Coordinates of C-alpha atoms and ligand atoms in Angstrom, one line a residue:
M1 CA 0.0 0.0 0.0
R2 CA 0.9 3.7 -0.3
I3 CA -0.2 5.4 2.9
G4 CA -0.1 9.1 3.6
V5 CA 0.4 10.4 7.2
L6 CA 0.0 13.9 8.6
T7 CA -0.1 15.6 12.0
G8 CA -2.5 18.6 12.4
G9 CA -3.7 21.1 15.0
G10 CA -1.7 22.0 18.1
D11 CA 1.2 19.6 18.5
C12 CA 1.5 17.4 21.5
P13 CA 4.0 15.0 23.0
G14 CA 3.8 11.5 21.4
L15 CA 3.2 12.5 17.8
N16 CA 6.6 11.2 16.8
A17 CA 6.0 8.0 18.6
V18 CA 2.8 7.4 16.4
I19 CA 4.7 8.3 13.2
R20 CA 7.5 5.9 14.1
A21 CA 5.1 3.0 14.9
I22 CA 3.2 3.6 11.6
V23 CA 6.4 3.5 9.6
R24 CA 7.8 0.4 11.4
K25 CA 4.7 -1.6 11.0
A26 CA 3.8 -0.4 7.4
V27 CA 7.3 -0.8 6.0
D28 CA 8.6 -3.9 8.0
A29 CA 5.4 -5.9 8.3
H30 CA 3.8 -5.0 4.9
D31 CA 6.4 -3.6 2.6
D32 CA 4.3 -0.4 2.3
Q33 CA 5.4 3.0 1.4
V34 CA 4.6 5.8 3.8
I35 CA 4.3 9.4 2.6
G36 CA 4.5 12.1 5.3
F37 CA 2.7 15.4 4.5
R38 CA 4.2 18.5 6.1
D39 CA 2.3 20.9 8.3
G40 CA -1.0 19.1 8.6
W41 CA -3.6 19.5 5.9
R42 CA -1.5 22.4 4.4
G43 CA 0.9 19.7 3.1
V44 CA -2.0 18.0 1.3
L45 CA -3.2 21.4 -0.2
E46 CA 0.4 22.4 -1.2
D47 CA 1.5 18.9 -2.1
S48 CA 4.4 19.2 0.4
C49 CA 5.6 15.8 1.4
E50 CA 8.5 13.3 1.8
E51 CA 8.7 9.5 2.0
L52 CA 9.2 8.3 5.5
T53 CA 11.5 5.4 6.0
I54 CA 12.8 3.3 8.9
E55 CA 16.0 5.3 8.7
S56 CA 14.4 8.8 8.6
T57 CA 12.3 8.0 11.6
R58 CA 15.0 6.5 13.8
G59 CA 15.5 8.1 17.2
I60 CA 12.3 10.1 17.3
L61 CA 10.3 8.0 19.9
P62 CA 11.2 10.2 22.9
R63 CA 11.2 13.5 21.0
G64 CA 8.4 16.0 21.6
G65 CA 6.7 18.0 18.7
T66 CA 6.3 16.4 15.3
I67 CA 9.0 15.8 12.6
L68 CA 6.2 16.5 10.1
G69 CA 5.3 19.9 11.4
S70 CA 1.7 20.9 12.1
S71 CA -0.7 23.7 11.3
R72 CA -4.4 24.6 11.8
T73 CA -5.1 24.6 8.1
N74 CA -8.7 23.7 7.2
I75 CA -9.2 22.1 3.8
Y76 CA -12.9 23.1 3.9
A77 CA -12.1 26.8 4.5
R78 CA -11.7 27.1 0.7
D79 CA -14.1 25.9 -2.0
D80 CA -11.5 24.0 -4.0
G81 CA -9.9 22.4 -0.9
P82 CA -11.5 18.9 -1.3
D83 CA -10.7 18.7 -5.0
I84 CA -7.1 19.7 -4.4
A85 CA -6.9 17.0 -1.7
R86 CA -8.3 14.4 -4.1
A87 CA -5.7 15.4 -6.8
T88 CA -2.9 15.1 -4.2
F89 CA -4.2 11.6 -3.3
D90 CA -4.3 10.6 -7.0
R91 CA -0.9 12.1 -7.8
H92 CA 0.8 10.0 -5.1
G93 CA -1.3 6.9 -5.8
L94 CA -2.4 6.9 -2.1
D95 CA -4.5 4.0 -0.9
G96 CA -5.4 6.1 2.0
L97 CA -4.2 8.5 4.7
I98 CA -3.7 8.4 8.5
A99 CA -4.5 11.8 10.0
I100 CA -3.2 12.3 13.6
G101 CA -5.1 15.2 15.2
G102 CA -7.7 16.6 17.4
E103 CA -11.3 17.7 16.9
D104 CA -10.5 20.0 13.9
T105 CA -8.0 17.8 12.0
L106 CA -10.3 14.8 12.5
G107 CA -13.3 16.8 11.6
V108 CA -11.7 17.5 8.2
A109 CA -10.7 13.8 8.0
Q110 CA -14.4 12.8 8.6
R111 CA -15.6 15.2 5.9
L112 CA -13.1 14.0 3.4
N113 CA -14.1 10.5 4.2
V114 CA -17.7 11.4 3.4
D115 CA -16.5 13.0 0.2
G116 CA -15.0 9.6 -0.9
L117 CA -11.3 9.9 0.3
R118 CA -10.0 7.1 2.5
V119 CA -8.8 8.3 5.8
I120 CA -8.2 6.8 9.3
G121 CA -7.9 9.0 12.4
V122 CA -5.6 8.8 15.4
P123 CA -6.7 11.0 18.3
K124 CA -4.2 13.4 19.9
T125 CA -4.6 16.4 22.1
I126 CA -3.3 17.5 25.5
D127 CA -6.8 18.7 26.3
N128 CA -8.1 15.1 26.4
D129 CA -11.4 16.3 25.0
L130 CA -12.1 13.8 22.2
A131 CA -15.2 11.7 22.6
A132 CA -15.0 8.0 21.7
T133 CA -11.6 7.4 23.3
D134 CA -11.0 7.2 27.1
V135 CA -7.7 9.1 26.8
T136 CA -5.7 10.9 24.1
F137 CA -1.9 10.7 24.2
G138 CA -0.3 14.0 25.2
F139 CA -2.6 14.5 28.2
D140 CA -0.5 12.6 30.6
T141 CA 2.6 14.6 29.7
A142 CA 0.8 17.9 30.0
L143 CA -0.7 16.9 33.3
H144 CA 2.8 16.1 34.7
V145 CA 4.2 19.4 33.5
A146 CA 1.2 21.3 35.1
S147 CA 1.3 19.3 38.3
E148 CA 5.0 19.9 38.7
A149 CA 4.6 23.6 38.1
I150 CA 1.8 23.8 40.7
D151 CA 4.0 22.0 43.3
R152 CA 6.8 24.6 42.6
L153 CA 4.4 27.5 42.9
H154 CA 3.0 26.1 46.1
T155 CA 6.3 26.5 48.0
T156 CA 6.9 30.1 46.8
A157 CA 3.2 31.1 47.4
E158 CA 3.6 29.8 51.0
S159 CA 6.8 31.7 51.6
H160 CA 5.4 35.0 50.5
N161 CA 1.8 34.6 51.6
R162 CA 0.6 35.2 48.1
I163 CA -2.3 34.1 46.0
L164 CA -0.9 32.4 42.9
V165 CA -3.1 31.9 39.9
V166 CA -1.9 29.2 37.5
E167 CA -3.4 29.3 34.0
V168 CA -3.3 26.0 32.2
M169 CA -4.4 24.9 28.7
G170 CA -7.9 23.6 28.0
R171 CA -10.0 25.4 25.4
H172 CA -13.4 23.7 25.9
A173 CA -12.6 21.1 28.4
G174 CA -11.1 21.4 31.9
W175 CA -9.4 18.1 32.2
I176 CA -5.9 19.5 32.6
A177 CA -7.0 22.1 35.1
L178 CA -9.1 19.6 37.1
H179 CA -6.5 16.8 37.3
S180 CA -3.4 19.0 37.8
G181 CA -5.4 21.1 40.4
L182 CA -6.4 17.9 42.2
A183 CA -2.9 16.5 42.0
G184 CA -1.4 19.8 43.2
G185 CA -3.9 20.4 46.0
A186 CA -5.3 23.6 44.5
D187 CA -7.7 25.7 46.5
V188 CA -9.8 26.8 43.6
I189 CA -10.1 25.1 40.2
L190 CA -11.9 26.9 37.3
I191 CA -12.9 25.0 34.2
P192 CA -14.6 26.1 30.9
E193 CA -17.6 23.8 31.5
I194 CA -18.9 25.8 34.5
P195 CA -18.9 29.6 34.4
F196 CA -17.3 30.8 37.7
D197 CA -18.5 33.3 40.2
I198 CA -15.6 35.6 41.2
D199 CA -17.3 36.4 44.5
E200 CA -17.2 32.7 45.3
V201 CA -13.5 32.4 44.3
C202 CA -12.7 35.3 46.7
R203 CA -14.9 33.8 49.5
L204 CA -12.9 30.5 49.3
I205 CA -9.6 32.4 49.5
R206 CA -10.8 34.6 52.4
R207 CA -12.0 31.4 54.3
R208 CA -8.5 30.0 54.0
H209 CA -7.1 33.1 55.5
A210 CA -9.6 33.0 58.3
R211 CA -8.4 29.4 59.0
G212 CA -4.8 30.6 59.1
R213 CA -3.6 29.7 55.6
Y214 CA -2.4 32.9 54.1
F215 CA -1.6 31.7 50.6
S216 CA -3.8 30.0 48.0
I217 CA -3.4 28.3 44.6
V218 CA -6.0 29.0 42.0
V219 CA -5.8 26.8 38.9
A220 CA -7.7 28.2 35.9
A221 CA -8.2 26.6 32.5
E222 CA -7.5 29.1 29.7
G223 CA -11.1 28.6 28.5
A224 CA -12.6 29.3 31.9
I225 CA -15.3 32.0 31.7
P226 CA -16.9 34.2 34.4
K227 CA -20.6 34.2 34.9
E228 CA -22.3 36.7 32.6
G229 CA -21.8 40.3 33.5
T230 CA -19.4 39.6 36.4
M231 CA -16.0 40.2 34.8
A232 CA -15.0 41.7 31.5
L233 CA -12.8 39.5 29.2
S234 CA -11.3 40.5 25.8
A235 CA -11.5 38.0 22.9
G236 CA -8.5 37.0 20.7
A237 CA -8.3 36.6 16.9
L238 CA -10.0 33.6 15.3
D239 CA -8.2 30.7 13.5
E240 CA -9.4 28.9 10.4
F241 CA -11.7 26.7 12.4
G242 CA -13.2 29.8 14.1
H243 CA -11.5 29.3 17.5
P244 CA -10.4 32.4 19.3
R245 CA -6.8 32.6 20.6
L246 CA -7.0 32.2 24.3
G247 CA -4.7 33.1 27.1
G248 CA -5.4 36.0 29.5
I249 CA -7.9 34.7 32.1
G250 CA -5.0 34.2 34.6
Y251 CA -4.0 37.9 34.5
R252 CA -7.6 39.0 34.7
L253 CA -8.1 36.8 37.8
E254 CA -4.9 38.3 39.3
Q255 CA -6.3 41.8 39.0
E256 CA -9.8 40.9 40.3
I257 CA -8.7 38.8 43.2
E258 CA -6.1 41.3 44.4
Q259 CA -8.6 44.2 44.1
R260 CA -11.5 42.3 45.8
T261 CA -9.5 40.7 48.6
G262 CA -6.6 43.0 49.1
Y263 CA -4.2 40.0 49.2
E264 CA -1.2 40.1 46.9
T265 CA -1.9 38.0 43.9
R266 CA 0.3 36.9 41.0
A267 CA -0.4 34.9 37.8
T268 CA 1.6 32.3 36.0
V269 CA 0.6 31.3 32.5
L270 CA 2.0 27.9 31.7
G271 CA 1.0 28.1 28.0
H272 CA 3.0 26.0 25.5
V273 CA 5.4 24.6 28.1
Q274 CA 2.6 22.0 28.6
R275 CA 2.8 20.9 25.0
G276 CA 6.5 20.8 24.6
G277 CA 9.2 18.3 25.5
T278 CA 9.6 14.6 25.8
P279 CA 6.4 12.5 26.3
T280 CA 5.9 10.4 29.4
A281 CA 6.2 6.6 29.1
F282 CA 2.4 6.3 29.2
D283 CA 2.0 8.7 26.2
R284 CA 4.8 6.9 24.3
V285 CA 3.2 3.5 24.8
L286 CA -0.4 4.8 24.0
A287 CA 0.9 6.6 20.9
T288 CA 2.8 3.5 19.7
R289 CA -0.3 1.3 20.2
F290 CA -2.4 3.8 18.2
G291 CA 0.1 3.9 15.4
L292 CA 0.3 0.1 15.1
A293 CA -3.5 -0.1 15.2
A294 CA -3.9 2.5 12.5
V295 CA -1.8 0.5 10.0
D296 CA -3.8 -2.7 10.9
A297 CA -7.0 -0.7 10.2
A298 CA -5.7 0.5 6.8
H299 CA -4.8 -3.1 5.8
A300 CA -8.3 -4.3 7.0
G301 CA -9.9 -1.6 4.9
R302 CA -11.4 0.1 7.9
W303 CA -11.4 3.6 6.4
G304 CA -13.5 6.2 8.2
T305 CA -12.6 4.9 11.6
M306 CA -10.4 6.3 14.5
T307 CA -8.2 4.3 16.9
A308 CA -9.4 4.6 20.5
L309 CA -8.5 3.5 23.9
R310 CA -11.4 1.8 25.6
S311 CA -10.6 0.6 29.0
T312 CA -7.3 -1.2 28.4
Q313 CA -7.9 -2.2 24.8
I314 CA -7.3 -0.4 21.5
E315 CA -10.5 -0.4 19.4
L316 CA -11.7 1.2 16.2
V317 CA -14.6 3.7 16.4
A318 CA -16.4 5.5 13.6
L319 CA -14.8 8.9 12.9
A320 CA -18.2 10.4 12.7
D321 CA -18.9 9.4 16.3
A322 CA -15.4 10.6 17.4
V323 CA -16.0 14.2 16.1
A324 CA -19.7 14.4 16.9
E325 CA -19.2 15.9 20.3
L326 CA -16.4 16.8 22.8
R327 CA -15.6 14.9 26.0
T328 CA -16.0 17.6 28.6
V329 CA -15.8 17.4 32.4
P330 CA -19.3 16.4 33.7
V331 CA -20.7 18.9 36.3
E332 CA -21.2 16.1 38.9
E333 CA -17.6 15.0 38.6
Y334 CA -16.4 18.6 39.2
Q335 CA -18.8 19.0 42.1
R336 CA -17.6 15.8 43.8
Y337 CA -14.3 17.6 44.5
G338 CA -15.8 20.8 45.8
V339 CA -15.1 19.7 49.4
L340 CA -11.4 20.0 48.6
F341 CA -11.5 23.6 47.6
G342 CA -10.8 26.6 49.9
Ligands
LIG401 O1 -6.0 22.1 21.3 C1 -4.9 22.0 22.2 C2 -4.5 23.4 22.6 O2 -3.3 23.2 23.3 C3 -5.5 24.1 23.5 O3 -5.5 23.8 24.8 C4 -5.1 25.6 23.2 O4 -6.3 26.4 23.4 C5 -4.7 25.6 21.9 O5 -4.2 24.3 21.6 C6 -3.6 26.6 21.6 O6 -3.3 26.5 20.3 P1 -2.2 27.4 19.6 O7 -0.9 26.9 19.9 O8 -2.4 27.3 18.1 O9 -2.4 28.8 20.0

């Protein structure tokens, strides 16, 4: 077979592990040829690609980022996008393509599949917000980075009796904020799923003070939003999928908390630190399992599916189901931990 591969959307630790596993299995077990497209769907539109070999993918397993590059290009943002994609598939004689990405990249994969191109998806995102898989690779690494940062901020917050606000990633889903906040013993955790009440945030912080704890850790997902009319936020520019550029809630919280409580407050925005660097062993193994399963799926003709972790097993699920909705934090789950706050 001739199989295309691309990585799209925000990068995440473990992408190279998937690419390596795909190449190993396709080339060694099936004598396939693997064509890597550069910078996500942009590589398909611009026909920018290279053949991936065992040699060219050596040593990449522990490396963060993606050797193929990534972008947030949307094939369907231009009318001729699907036709150009079809022409690229034909020009390279592709039997199909493995798209490694999150909701946007896999959304394009699903639409191309409906339009008659053969695509298999592999789920990635540090946000862990893809439905149909229990976990995406990248999440575990991001969680470790965020938890370690919170531990470090804890000690300095305590020394200076400060409120430290930690802004972590998570556009629509608060999994990183919730889990890193729980692991780091945060006093307040704010997630995109539940608009927060700034008065309640300040009440929890004041209660800690009244109990003799003069520092607090507030973990906020970048997508956390205040209840309507309680705090003004500015919106960032939109990408090709219509998502605003986030980042800024941490500094707004810093201002509001200090103003309302009178306690010295500082914000730390972890940003892309969470997406960079070497993947954890868990992410390397999950990514490798997904890569091997994607090649099996291609050889079984299971186009239009996505690899997924269900409990401990790797399964194939319909791409349509995978992109139908996001896996967000259930309100009951968040509320269960309320007793730990403040
Ligand atoms: O989708 C993953 C993610 O890391 C989100 O948490 C974040 O909002 C977004 O990517 C940031 O993307 P970019 O690096 O393109 O600004």
